């Protein structure tokens, strides 16, 4: 905590020095969303390069003066929380003054900018994210406050903990981790008792694009157990994008890649080639929108696709057909096809990429 306080004090000292010299104070933040600041490493995923380009948040410029003021405001909130050893969610910070901040996304972006600027993980800033992910299966652990959590015996999923770094005593006999894109599919597998029937496993869903805590938990489980990590996504550009976030990380959070990415993630399904192999009726597939085409084209250009020839091939199949499918399309074969046939076969015969 003293490191965090010192880092904030250094920023404020810079502001005061500028004022003392009659200069307009400026905050310098790395350009988090610029691909030119990102390098791709197989072992880490997308990470920010040391000498990345920066942008200035100026106090004397109408376009950025408000951003400057809000950044100082949130820095002061963080400083007080670290000093008093209290925590708040991003939502709490937004609701402390909704008129001032204007929207939740403004608060979220500024907190990520601060984390990147100070080179300190968000958790150490005493800012919690609201968790939306779920975990179920062969896993038990102790939370930071001593609460024992057992995911194995519950027929319902457990919410991903809000302080993943604080959990300890993780035990599991799981043979693999299965990341499921959607809540509905996750619930279906839970109802079918999938994680007990095939072989013991841990199932996780980020319910769409995963939040920070879900990504941290996947990484922690992989570090702890070193077991295979598979993904089950829709066969569409959005599903591929989500899988890439787990495996390679995201551009905007590349400064924290070392804690968040799991480069060993494998694509289990739903593969575009599966649709033909399983003779899925064309009527059950959904035509691409213009947005889908653009998203797929942008994914195909990313540096990590070049080193994944099998993924590349699947994306080419998708691009050629201009059709996408949700995992639920498998129910057109039979209601429990996913848990009874599709996943067991894939896992038994190595049907992943």
CSV table of C-alpha atoms in Angstrom, one decimal:
chain,number,residue,atom,x,y,z
A,1,UNK,CA,0.0,0.0,0.0
A,2,UNK,CA,2.9,2.4,0.7
A,3,UNK,CA,4.0,1.8,-3.0
A,4,UNK,CA,0.5,2.8,-4.2
A,5,UNK,CA,0.4,5.9,-2.0
A,6,UNK,CA,3.9,6.9,-3.1
A,7,UNK,CA,2.9,6.5,-6.8
A,8,UNK,CA,-0.2,8.7,-6.4
A,9,UNK,CA,1.9,11.3,-4.4
A,10,UNK,CA,4.4,11.5,-7.3
A,11,UNK,CA,1.6,12.3,-9.8
A,12,UNK,CA,0.2,15.0,-7.5
A,13,UNK,CA,3.7,16.4,-7.0
A,14,UNK,CA,4.1,16.7,-10.7
A,15,UNK,CA,0.8,18.6,-10.9
A,16,UNK,CA,1.9,21.0,-8.1
A,17,UNK,CA,5.3,21.6,-9.7
A,18,UNK,CA,3.7,22.6,-12.9
A,19,UNK,CA,1.4,25.0,-11.1
A,20,UNK,CA,4.4,26.5,-9.2
A,21,UNK,CA,6.1,27.2,-12.5
A,22,UNK,CA,2.9,28.8,-13.9
A,23,UNK,CA,2.5,25.9,-16.4
A,24,UNK,CA,-0.8,24.0,-17.0
A,25,UNK,CA,-0.5,20.6,-15.4
A,26,UNK,CA,-0.6,17.5,-17.7
A,27,UNK,CA,-1.1,13.8,-17.0
A,28,UNK,CA,0.6,11.4,-19.3
A,29,UNK,CA,-1.1,8.0,-20.0
A,30,UNK,CA,-0.1,5.2,-22.3
A,31,UNK,CA,-2.2,4.7,-25.4
A,32,UNK,CA,-3.8,1.5,-24.2
A,33,UNK,CA,-6.0,0.9,-27.3
A,34,UNK,CA,-3.3,1.4,-30.0
A,35,UNK,CA,-2.1,-1.8,-31.7
A,36,UNK,CA,1.2,-0.1,-32.4
A,37,UNK,CA,1.9,-0.3,-28.7
A,38,UNK,CA,1.3,-4.0,-28.5
A,39,UNK,CA,3.6,-6.9,-29.2
A,40,UNK,CA,2.5,-10.5,-29.5
A,41,UNK,CA,4.5,-13.2,-27.6
A,42,UNK,CA,3.4,-16.8,-27.8
A,43,UNK,CA,4.1,-17.3,-24.1
A,44,UNK,CA,2.2,-14.2,-22.8
A,45,UNK,CA,-0.2,-13.1,-25.5
A,46,UNK,CA,-0.7,-9.4,-26.2
A,47,UNK,CA,1.5,-7.2,-24.1
A,48,UNK,CA,2.3,-3.6,-24.0
A,49,UNK,CA,5.8,-2.6,-25.3
A,50,UNK,CA,8.0,-0.7,-22.8
A,51,UNK,CA,8.4,2.5,-24.9
A,52,UNK,CA,4.7,2.7,-25.9
A,53,UNK,CA,3.3,5.9,-27.3
A,54,UNK,CA,1.4,8.1,-24.8
A,55,UNK,CA,-1.4,10.6,-24.8
A,56,UNK,CA,-1.6,13.7,-22.7
A,57,UNK,CA,-4.5,14.7,-20.6
A,58,UNK,CA,-4.1,18.4,-20.4
A,59,UNK,CA,-5.8,20.7,-17.9
A,60,UNK,CA,-5.8,23.7,-20.2
A,61,UNK,CA,-7.5,22.2,-23.2
A,62,UNK,CA,-11.3,22.2,-23.4
A,63,UNK,CA,-11.4,18.6,-24.8
A,64,UNK,CA,-9.5,17.1,-21.9
A,65,UNK,CA,-9.8,19.4,-18.9
A,66,UNK,CA,-12.8,17.5,-17.6
A,67,UNK,CA,-11.0,14.2,-18.0
A,68,UNK,CA,-8.0,15.7,-16.1
A,69,UNK,CA,-10.3,16.8,-13.2
A,70,UNK,CA,-12.1,13.4,-13.0
A,71,UNK,CA,-8.7,11.6,-13.0
A,72,UNK,CA,-7.5,13.6,-10.1
A,73,UNK,CA,-10.9,13.1,-8.3
A,74,UNK,CA,-10.6,9.3,-8.7
A,75,UNK,CA,-7.0,9.4,-7.6
A,76,UNK,CA,-8.0,11.1,-4.4
A,77,UNK,CA,-10.8,8.5,-3.8
A,78,UNK,CA,-8.2,5.7,-4.3
A,79,UNK,CA,-5.7,7.4,-2.0
A,80,UNK,CA,-8.3,7.6,0.8
A,81,UNK,CA,-9.3,4.0,0.3
A,82,UNK,CA,-5.7,2.7,0.4
A,83,UNK,CA,-5.0,4.9,3.5
A,84,UNK,CA,-8.0,3.6,5.4
A,85,UNK,CA,-7.7,0.0,4.0
A,86,UNK,CA,-11.3,0.1,2.6
A,87,UNK,CA,-12.5,-1.2,-0.8
A,88,UNK,CA,-15.1,0.0,-3.3
A,89,UNK,CA,-16.4,-1.4,-6.6
A,90,UNK,CA,-16.2,0.8,-9.8
A,91,UNK,CA,-20.0,1.0,-9.4
A,92,UNK,CA,-19.7,2.4,-5.9
A,93,UNK,CA,-17.3,5.1,-7.2
A,94,UNK,CA,-19.7,6.0,-10.0
A,95,UNK,CA,-22.7,6.2,-7.6
A,96,UNK,CA,-20.8,8.4,-5.2
A,97,UNK,CA,-21.3,11.3,-7.6
A,98,UNK,CA,-23.3,10.3,-10.7
A,99,UNK,CA,-23.7,13.9,-11.9
A,100,UNK,CA,-20.0,14.5,-11.8
A,101,UNK,CA,-18.9,11.3,-13.6
A,102,UNK,CA,-21.8,11.2,-16.1
A,103,UNK,CA,-21.5,7.5,-16.9
A,104,UNK,CA,-20.1,4.2,-15.5
A,105,UNK,CA,-17.9,3.7,-18.6
A,106,UNK,CA,-16.1,7.0,-17.9
A,107,UNK,CA,-15.2,5.7,-14.4
A,108,UNK,CA,-14.2,2.3,-15.8
A,109,UNK,CA,-11.8,3.8,-18.4
A,110,UNK,CA,-10.2,6.3,-16.0
A,111,UNK,CA,-9.6,3.5,-13.4
A,112,UNK,CA,-7.9,1.4,-16.1
A,113,UNK,CA,-5.9,4.5,-17.2
A,114,UNK,CA,-4.8,5.1,-13.6
A,115,UNK,CA,-3.8,1.4,-13.2
A,116,UNK,CA,-1.7,1.6,-16.4
A,117,UNK,CA,-0.2,5.0,-15.5
A,118,UNK,CA,0.9,3.9,-12.0
A,119,UNK,CA,1.8,0.4,-13.3
A,120,UNK,CA,-0.2,-1.0,-10.4
A,121,UNK,CA,-2.9,-3.8,-10.8
A,122,UNK,CA,-6.4,-2.6,-10.1
A,123,UNK,CA,-6.9,-4.8,-7.1
A,124,UNK,CA,-3.9,-3.0,-5.4
A,125,UNK,CA,-5.7,0.3,-5.9
A,126,UNK,CA,-8.5,-1.1,-3.7
A,127,UNK,CA,-11.0,-1.0,-6.6
A,128,UNK,CA,-13.1,-4.1,-7.0
A,129,UNK,CA,-14.9,-5.1,-10.2
A,130,UNK,CA,-18.4,-6.4,-9.9
A,131,UNK,CA,-18.2,-10.1,-10.8
A,132,UNK,CA,-20.5,-11.5,-13.4
A,133,UNK,CA,-18.9,-14.9,-13.9
A,134,UNK,CA,-19.8,-18.3,-12.5
A,135,UNK,CA,-17.8,-21.4,-11.6
A,136,UNK,CA,-18.9,-25.0,-11.0
A,137,UNK,CA,-17.5,-28.5,-10.8
A,138,UNK,CA,-14.7,-30.2,-9.0
A,139,UNK,CA,-13.2,-27.4,-7.0
A,140,UNK,CA,-13.0,-26.1,-3.5
A,141,UNK,CA,-11.1,-23.1,-2.0
A,142,UNK,CA,-11.0,-20.7,0.9
A,143,UNK,CA,-11.9,-17.1,0.4
A,144,UNK,CA,-9.8,-14.2,1.8
A,145,UNK,CA,-12.1,-13.8,4.8
A,146,UNK,CA,-11.9,-17.5,5.7
A,147,UNK,CA,-15.2,-18.7,4.0
A,148,UNK,CA,-14.8,-22.2,2.6
A,149,UNK,CA,-16.4,-22.6,-0.8
A,150,UNK,CA,-17.1,-26.0,-2.3
A,151,UNK,CA,-18.2,-25.9,-6.0
A,152,UNK,CA,-18.4,-29.7,-6.3
A,153,UNK,CA,-21.5,-30.5,-4.4
A,154,UNK,CA,-23.7,-27.7,-5.5
A,155,UNK,CA,-26.3,-28.1,-8.3
A,156,UNK,CA,-26.1,-24.4,-8.8
A,157,UNK,CA,-23.0,-22.4,-9.8
A,158,UNK,CA,-20.9,-20.3,-7.5
A,159,UNK,CA,-20.2,-16.6,-8.3
A,160,UNK,CA,-16.6,-16.0,-9.2
A,161,UNK,CA,-14.9,-14.4,-6.1
A,162,UNK,CA,-14.4,-10.6,-6.2
A,163,UNK,CA,-10.9,-11.0,-4.8
A,164,UNK,CA,-9.4,-13.8,-6.8
A,165,UNK,CA,-5.8,-13.0,-5.6
A,166,UNK,CA,-7.0,-13.6,-2.0
A,167,UNK,CA,-8.3,-17.1,-2.4
A,168,UNK,CA,-6.2,-20.0,-1.1
A,169,UNK,CA,-6.2,-23.7,-0.4
A,170,UNK,CA,-7.4,-24.5,-3.9
A,171,UNK,CA,-8.1,-28.3,-4.3
A,172,UNK,CA,-9.4,-30.2,-7.3
A,173,UNK,CA,-9.3,-33.6,-9.0
A,174,UNK,CA,-10.4,-32.0,-12.2
A,175,UNK,CA,-8.9,-33.4,-15.4
A,176,UNK,CA,-9.6,-30.2,-17.4
A,177,UNK,CA,-11.1,-26.7,-17.3
A,178,UNK,CA,-14.0,-25.9,-19.6
A,179,UNK,CA,-14.7,-22.2,-20.4
A,180,UNK,CA,-18.2,-21.8,-21.7
A,181,UNK,CA,-19.1,-18.6,-23.5
A,182,UNK,CA,-22.8,-18.3,-22.6
A,183,UNK,CA,-24.7,-18.6,-19.4
A,184,UNK,CA,-27.6,-20.6,-21.0
A,185,UNK,CA,-25.1,-23.3,-22.3
A,186,UNK,CA,-23.4,-23.3,-18.9
A,187,UNK,CA,-26.7,-23.9,-17.1
A,188,UNK,CA,-27.6,-26.6,-19.5
A,189,UNK,CA,-24.4,-28.5,-18.8
A,190,UNK,CA,-25.0,-28.0,-15.1
A,191,UNK,CA,-28.5,-29.4,-15.3
A,192,UNK,CA,-27.1,-32.4,-17.3
A,193,UNK,CA,-24.5,-33.0,-14.4
A,194,UNK,CA,-21.8,-32.8,-17.1
A,195,UNK,CA,-18.9,-32.2,-14.8
A,196,UNK,CA,-19.5,-35.5,-13.0
A,197,UNK,CA,-20.5,-37.7,-15.9
A,198,UNK,CA,-17.6,-37.5,-18.3
A,199,UNK,CA,-14.7,-37.0,-16.0
A,200,UNK,CA,-14.2,-34.5,-13.1
A,201,UNK,CA,-13.8,-31.0,-14.5
A,202,UNK,CA,-14.1,-27.3,-13.6
A,203,UNK,CA,-16.6,-25.3,-15.6
A,204,UNK,CA,-16.4,-21.5,-15.9
A,205,UNK,CA,-18.5,-18.9,-17.7
A,206,UNK,CA,-17.8,-15.2,-18.1
A,207,UNK,CA,-21.3,-14.8,-19.5
A,208,UNK,CA,-20.1,-13.3,-22.7
A,209,UNK,CA,-17.0,-11.1,-22.7
A,210,UNK,CA,-15.3,-12.0,-19.4
A,211,UNK,CA,-14.7,-9.5,-16.7
A,212,UNK,CA,-11.4,-9.1,-15.0
A,213,UNK,CA,-12.2,-11.5,-12.1
A,214,UNK,CA,-13.2,-14.4,-14.4
A,215,UNK,CA,-10.0,-14.0,-16.4
A,216,UNK,CA,-8.0,-13.9,-13.2
A,217,UNK,CA,-9.7,-17.0,-11.9
A,218,UNK,CA,-9.0,-19.0,-15.1
A,219,UNK,CA,-5.4,-17.9,-14.9
A,220,UNK,CA,-5.1,-18.9,-11.2
A,221,UNK,CA,-6.7,-22.3,-11.8
A,222,UNK,CA,-4.3,-22.9,-14.7
A,223,UNK,CA,-1.3,-21.8,-12.5
A,224,UNK,CA,-2.5,-24.0,-9.6
A,225,UNK,CA,-3.4,-27.2,-11.5
A,226,UNK,CA,-1.6,-27.1,-14.9
A,227,UNK,CA,-4.5,-29.0,-16.5
A,228,UNK,CA,-5.8,-28.5,-20.1
A,229,UNK,CA,-8.1,-25.5,-20.6
A,230,UNK,CA,-10.8,-25.8,-23.3
A,231,UNK,CA,-13.3,-23.3,-24.7
A,232,UNK,CA,-16.8,-23.9,-25.8
A,233,UNK,CA,-18.0,-20.9,-27.9
A,234,UNK,CA,-20.5,-20.1,-30.6
A,235,UNK,CA,-19.2,-20.6,-34.1
A,236,UNK,CA,-19.3,-16.9,-34.9
A,237,UNK,CA,-16.8,-14.0,-34.9
A,238,UNK,CA,-18.0,-12.8,-31.4
A,239,UNK,CA,-17.3,-16.2,-29.9
A,240,UNK,CA,-13.8,-16.3,-31.5
A,241,UNK,CA,-13.1,-12.9,-30.1
A,242,UNK,CA,-14.1,-13.9,-26.6
A,243,UNK,CA,-11.9,-17.0,-26.8
A,244,UNK,CA,-8.9,-14.8,-27.9
A,245,UNK,CA,-9.4,-12.6,-24.9
A,246,UNK,CA,-9.0,-15.6,-22.5
A,247,UNK,CA,-6.0,-17.0,-24.5
A,248,UNK,CA,-4.1,-13.9,-25.7
A,249,UNK,CA,-5.7,-11.0,-23.7
A,250,UNK,CA,-7.1,-7.7,-24.9
A,251,UNK,CA,-5.5,-4.7,-26.3
A,252,UNK,CA,-6.9,-2.4,-23.6
A,253,UNK,CA,-5.6,-4.5,-20.7
A,254,UNK,CA,-2.3,-5.6,-22.4
A,255,UNK,CA,-0.4,-3.8,-19.6
A,256,UNK,CA,-1.6,-6.6,-17.2
A,257,UNK,CA,-1.2,-9.5,-19.6
A,258,UNK,CA,1.1,-11.5,-17.3
A,259,UNK,CA,-1.7,-12.0,-14.7
A,260,UNK,CA,-4.6,-12.5,-17.2
A,261,UNK,CA,-3.7,-14.6,-20.2
A,262,UNK,CA,-3.7,-18.4,-20.5
A,263,UNK,CA,-1.7,-19.1,-23.7
A,264,UNK,CA,-2.5,-22.9,-23.4
A,265,UNK,CA,-6.2,-22.4,-24.1
A,266,UNK,CA,-7.6,-24.8,-26.7
A,267,UNK,CA,-10.6,-24.3,-29.1
A,268,UNK,CA,-12.8,-27.3,-28.4
A,269,UNK,CA,-16.0,-26.1,-30.2
A,270,UNK,CA,-18.2,-25.1,-31.8
A,271,UNK,CA,-15.9,-25.3,-34.8
A,272,UNK,CA,-17.1,-24.0,-38.2
A,273,UNK,CA,-15.9,-27.4,-39.6
A,274,UNK,CA,-18.2,-29.2,-37.1
A,275,UNK,CA,-21.2,-27.8,-38.8
A,276,UNK,CA,-20.5,-29.6,-42.0
A,277,UNK,CA,-19.2,-32.7,-40.3
A,278,UNK,CA,-22.4,-33.1,-38.3
A,279,UNK,CA,-24.6,-32.3,-41.2
A,280,UNK,CA,-26.3,-29.4,-39.4
A,281,UNK,CA,-29.2,-28.2,-41.5
A,282,UNK,CA,-28.5,-24.9,-43.3
A,283,UNK,CA,-31.8,-23.5,-42.1
A,284,UNK,CA,-30.5,-23.8,-38.5
A,285,UNK,CA,-27.6,-21.5,-39.3
A,286,UNK,CA,-27.7,-17.6,-39.2
A,287,UNK,CA,-26.4,-15.4,-42.1
A,288,UNK,CA,-23.6,-13.0,-41.3
A,289,UNK,CA,-24.3,-9.3,-40.8
A,290,UNK,CA,-22.0,-6.6,-42.1
A,291,UNK,CA,-20.7,-6.3,-38.5
A,292,UNK,CA,-19.8,-10.0,-38.4
A,293,UNK,CA,-17.9,-9.7,-41.7
A,294,UNK,CA,-15.9,-6.7,-40.3
A,295,UNK,CA,-15.2,-8.4,-37.0
A,296,UNK,CA,-14.0,-11.6,-38.7
A,297,UNK,CA,-11.8,-9.7,-41.1
A,298,UNK,CA,-10.2,-7.8,-38.2
A,299,UNK,CA,-9.6,-11.0,-36.2
A,300,UNK,CA,-8.0,-12.7,-39.3
A,301,UNK,CA,-5.4,-9.8,-39.5
A,302,UNK,CA,-4.3,-10.1,-35.8
A,303,UNK,CA,-0.7,-11.2,-35.2
A,304,UNK,CA,-1.7,-14.3,-33.2
A,305,UNK,CA,-3.8,-15.9,-36.0
A,306,UNK,CA,-0.7,-16.2,-38.2
A,307,UNK,CA,0.9,-18.7,-35.7
A,308,UNK,CA,-2.4,-20.8,-35.5
A,309,UNK,CA,-2.7,-22.4,-38.9
A,310,UNK,CA,-5.6,-24.6,-37.8
A,311,UNK,CA,-7.6,-21.7,-36.3
A,312,UNK,CA,-6.8,-19.8,-39.5
A,313,UNK,CA,-8.4,-22.6,-41.5
A,314,UNK,CA,-11.6,-22.6,-39.4
A,315,UNK,CA,-11.9,-18.8,-39.8
A,316,UNK,CA,-11.6,-19.2,-43.6
A,317,UNK,CA,-14.4,-21.8,-43.5
A,318,UNK,CA,-16.5,-19.3,-41.6
A,319,UNK,CA,-15.6,-16.4,-44.0
A,320,UNK,CA,-16.4,-18.5,-47.1
A,321,UNK,CA,-19.8,-19.7,-45.8
A,322,UNK,CA,-20.8,-16.3,-44.3
A,323,UNK,CA,-22.9,-18.3,-41.8
A,324,UNK,CA,-22.7,-18.5,-38.0
A,325,UNK,CA,-24.2,-20.9,-35.4
A,326,UNK,CA,-24.9,-20.8,-31.7
A,327,UNK,CA,-24.0,-23.8,-29.6
A,328,UNK,CA,-27.7,-24.4,-29.1
A,329,UNK,CA,-27.8,-25.4,-32.8
A,330,UNK,CA,-26.8,-28.9,-31.6
A,331,UNK,CA,-30.2,-29.4,-30.0
A,332,UNK,CA,-31.5,-29.8,-33.6
A,333,UNK,CA,-29.8,-33.2,-33.5
A,334,UNK,CA,-31.1,-34.1,-30.0
A,335,UNK,CA,-31.9,-32.2,-26.8
A,336,UNK,CA,-28.9,-33.5,-24.9
A,337,UNK,CA,-26.5,-33.9,-27.9
A,338,UNK,CA,-24.0,-31.4,-26.4
A,339,UNK,CA,-23.4,-33.2,-23.1
A,340,UNK,CA,-24.1,-36.8,-24.2
A,341,UNK,CA,-22.4,-37.0,-27.6
A,342,UNK,CA,-20.6,-33.9,-28.7
A,343,UNK,CA,-18.3,-33.0,-25.7
A,344,UNK,CA,-17.5,-36.6,-24.7
A,345,UNK,CA,-16.4,-37.5,-28.2
A,346,UNK,CA,-14.4,-34.3,-28.6
A,347,UNK,CA,-12.6,-34.9,-25.3
A,348,UNK,CA,-12.0,-38.6,-25.9
A,349,UNK,CA,-10.7,-38.3,-29.5
A,350,UNK,CA,-8.8,-35.0,-29.2
A,351,UNK,CA,-11.1,-32.9,-31.3
A,352,UNK,CA,-9.7,-29.5,-30.3
A,353,UNK,CA,-7.4,-27.0,-31.9
